[in-house]
Steps between C-alpha positions, in 0.01 A plus 500: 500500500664223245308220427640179403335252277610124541350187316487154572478417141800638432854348661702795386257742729492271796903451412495924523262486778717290723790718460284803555372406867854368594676848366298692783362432814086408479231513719267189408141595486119308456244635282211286520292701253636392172554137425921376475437558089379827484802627746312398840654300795887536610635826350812708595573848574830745591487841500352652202440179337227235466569108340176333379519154317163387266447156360487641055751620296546875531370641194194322602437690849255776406459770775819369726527840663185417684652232708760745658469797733472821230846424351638796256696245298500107418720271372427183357849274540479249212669285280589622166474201198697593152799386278702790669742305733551654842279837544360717769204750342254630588154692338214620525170279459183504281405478203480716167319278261345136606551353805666174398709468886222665773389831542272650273464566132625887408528543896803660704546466821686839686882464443758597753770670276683625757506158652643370235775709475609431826440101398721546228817686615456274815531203220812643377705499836318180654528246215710205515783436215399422262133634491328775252318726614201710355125620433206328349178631257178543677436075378225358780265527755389573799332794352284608837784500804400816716782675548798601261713137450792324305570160436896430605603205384775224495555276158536390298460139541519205805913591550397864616181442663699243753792734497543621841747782434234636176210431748652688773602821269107528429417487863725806536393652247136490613595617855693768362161656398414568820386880565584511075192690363344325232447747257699846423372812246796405231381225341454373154283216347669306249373401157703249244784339512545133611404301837775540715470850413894606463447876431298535772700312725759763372283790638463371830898457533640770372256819568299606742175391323276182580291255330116432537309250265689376161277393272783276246486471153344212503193670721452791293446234267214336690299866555530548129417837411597786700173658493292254605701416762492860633357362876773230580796784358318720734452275774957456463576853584190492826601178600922606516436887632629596156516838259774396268521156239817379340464358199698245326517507132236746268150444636340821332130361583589437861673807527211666387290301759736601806479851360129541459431327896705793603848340560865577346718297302865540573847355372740300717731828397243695686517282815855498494521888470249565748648268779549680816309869368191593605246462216373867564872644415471225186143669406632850557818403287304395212238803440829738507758242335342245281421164595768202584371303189622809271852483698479651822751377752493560859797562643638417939355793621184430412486231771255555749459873344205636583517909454547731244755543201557703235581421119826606315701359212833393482746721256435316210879527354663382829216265525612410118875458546510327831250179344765476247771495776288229707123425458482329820658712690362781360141340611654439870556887499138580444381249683669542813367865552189541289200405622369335115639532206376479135662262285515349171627157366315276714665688817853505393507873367441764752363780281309728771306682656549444878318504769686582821414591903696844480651757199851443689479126393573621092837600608556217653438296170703697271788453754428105474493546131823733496674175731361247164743738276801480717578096294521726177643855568851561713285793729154560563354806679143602596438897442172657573458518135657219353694216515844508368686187409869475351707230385852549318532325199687469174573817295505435129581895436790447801643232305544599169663828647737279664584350120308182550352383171192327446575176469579226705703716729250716549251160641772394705503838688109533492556151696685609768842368326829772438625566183824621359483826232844583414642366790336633744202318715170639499305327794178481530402764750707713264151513287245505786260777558234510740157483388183629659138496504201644629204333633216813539362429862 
């Protein structure tokens, strides 16, 4: 079940909350148990879903999952307050250092990253012209809710919060969570960067990874040293269902920490490569290949990969000749057969070894690699020993036997211009021979 978190003290919510209950059709219920502030008297229900509405702010309500029926997921709908004109974010909530707006000091509470990636790519087909839309840093309480949550918010200032089309692309947004599970097995927690959190945001839109807690720049600030802050960094991989941390900028001591509490750094490379694979194939890939941060590269088939492969390399002349042809389309050979694929150059220079789901698919390459010659040489052909490229081309030894003299003459013909030697034309195929090379297979 989805619970939703309205507040009284905050016209933006009630603004959301309105638009929630008249999106769907609501069954009005009476809990006479809890007073109207702590989410007693008239609430609202429709299938899968449960409205509550409490007297405080939200990052004030500690232990809000109590007043619902065992929801898996809650969402706070707030207002969002900033300089950033019109926004729709959302975040996780808690606190990494003091505990300056609710919650408690160094104290989490359990993020919904999966959630939240659902809350953001709703964002970015719901909002309004003229709206941004985004993540936020880990930056305030509650720190206690009792379930997974998010705070999805509307700002940033009194325009937005009485905007009914901004108010009403939150509301969707929220009921679009509906049978979304909170939390999902590949997730990072951010460290670094600044509040609204753009590289992160970047994750969440463009692979398949999500987001827990964020702890800022200005947070890591607050917990000081690494070390002594070991609990709370520990508490942001528990608290988000997390194995992996992306880092933003060189944090050596903090890498250190996430390292000795038994959790992996990785690069935003990393994420991007391993979007889509199964991170068994990744491990698998690196004991026999070499990791992605020393230039592996996975290639399409890798997707969704999960059996065995075997390990080759590519002809290293062919491999040679066709990068100077194309680089990029040399790479798009490889990596539309090959399973991975090392690399040098920060990715750009496919050197080998490859890993690949059958021996057949090393044929298949050198043909792709044969096709990259074909914008150099006038024929290209695939033996089972080599491959044998040809190209005509101009015949300094042809020439002077037809009397041309070095000279300028003889760089008008090399041009593809004919010349007259005592009255009679020599033309430029006149001093053309074909060419050929041999790539060993």
């Amino acid at each position: 079940m989805l619970a939703v978190v309205v507040s009284r003290a905050d016209a933006a919510s009630e603004h959301i909350g309105d638009h929630l209950l008249a999106l769907d059709s609501w069954t009005a219920l009476e809990d006479d148990r809890r007073s109207d502030a702590e989410g007693g008297g008239t609430y609202h229900r429709t299938d899968g879903v449960e409205l509550r509405t409490f007297g405080d702010l939200h990052l004030h309500l500690e232990g809000t999952a109590a007043a619902f029926d065992d929801p898996d997921l809650l969402a706070f709908a707030s207002r969002h307050s900033g300089d950033t004109g019109p926004l729709l974010t959302a975040h996780a909530t808690g606190n990494f250092g003091p505990a300056e707006y609710g919650g408690g000091e160094g104290s989490l509470a359990r993020a919904a990253p999966n959630a939240l990636r659902a809350v953001r790519r709703a964002f970015a087909d719901l909002a309004p012209a003229g709206y941004d839309v985004g993540v936020e840093c880990t930056h305030h309480g509650p720190s206690a809710v009792g379930c997974p949550s998010l705070f999805v918010e509307l700002g940033s200032g009194e325009d937005e919060w009485t905007d009914p089309d901004g108010a009403e692309a939150v509301a969707r947004a929220i009921l679009a969570l509906c049978d979304v599970s909170p939390t999902h097995s590949r997730t990072v927690v951010g460290f670094g960067g600044g509040h609204y959190a753009p590289r992160f945001d970047r994750i969440i839109d463009e692979t398949d990874w999500r987001v827990g807690h964020v702890a800022a720049d200005w947070a890591l600030e607050a917990i000081g040293d690494p070390e002594e802050a070991r609990a709370v960094i520990g508490r942001a991989f528990e608290t988000s269902g997390a194995e992996f941390a992306l880092l933003e900028g060189g944090r050596p001591r903090l890498e250190a920490v996430i390292q000795d509490l038994g959790y992996e750094t990785v690069s935003e490379t990393w994420l991007r490569e391993t979007t889509g694979v199964p991170l068994g194939l990744v491990k698998r890939l690196k004991r026999e290949l070499g990791s992605i941060a020393d230039g592996l590269r996975l290639g399409d088939p890798a997707e969704g990969y999960e059996d065995g492969f075997v390990t080759a390399d590519v002809p290293e002349e062919l491999l040679e000749e066709a990068t100077g042809i194309d680089r990029e389309a040399t790479r798009d050979a490889v990596e539309g057969v090959a399973l991975a694929y090392g690399t040098a150059e920060s990715g750009t220079l496919v050197t080998g070894p490859v890993a690949l789901a059958d021996t057949v698919d090393r044929r298949r390459i050198v043909e792709r690699l044969a096709a990259v010659l074909d914008a150099k040489y006038d024929t290209v052909g695939v033996s089972e020993t080599a491959v044998v490229a040809s190209r005509e081309a101009f015949d300094p030894a042809l020439a002077r036997a037809a009397g041309v003299e070095e000279g300028p003459a003889f760089g008008r013909l090399s041009g593809g211009e004919p010349v007259e030697v005592d009255g009679e034309t020599v033309r430029p195929d006149d001093v053309r021979s074909a060419r050929e090379r041999r790539f060993p297979r």
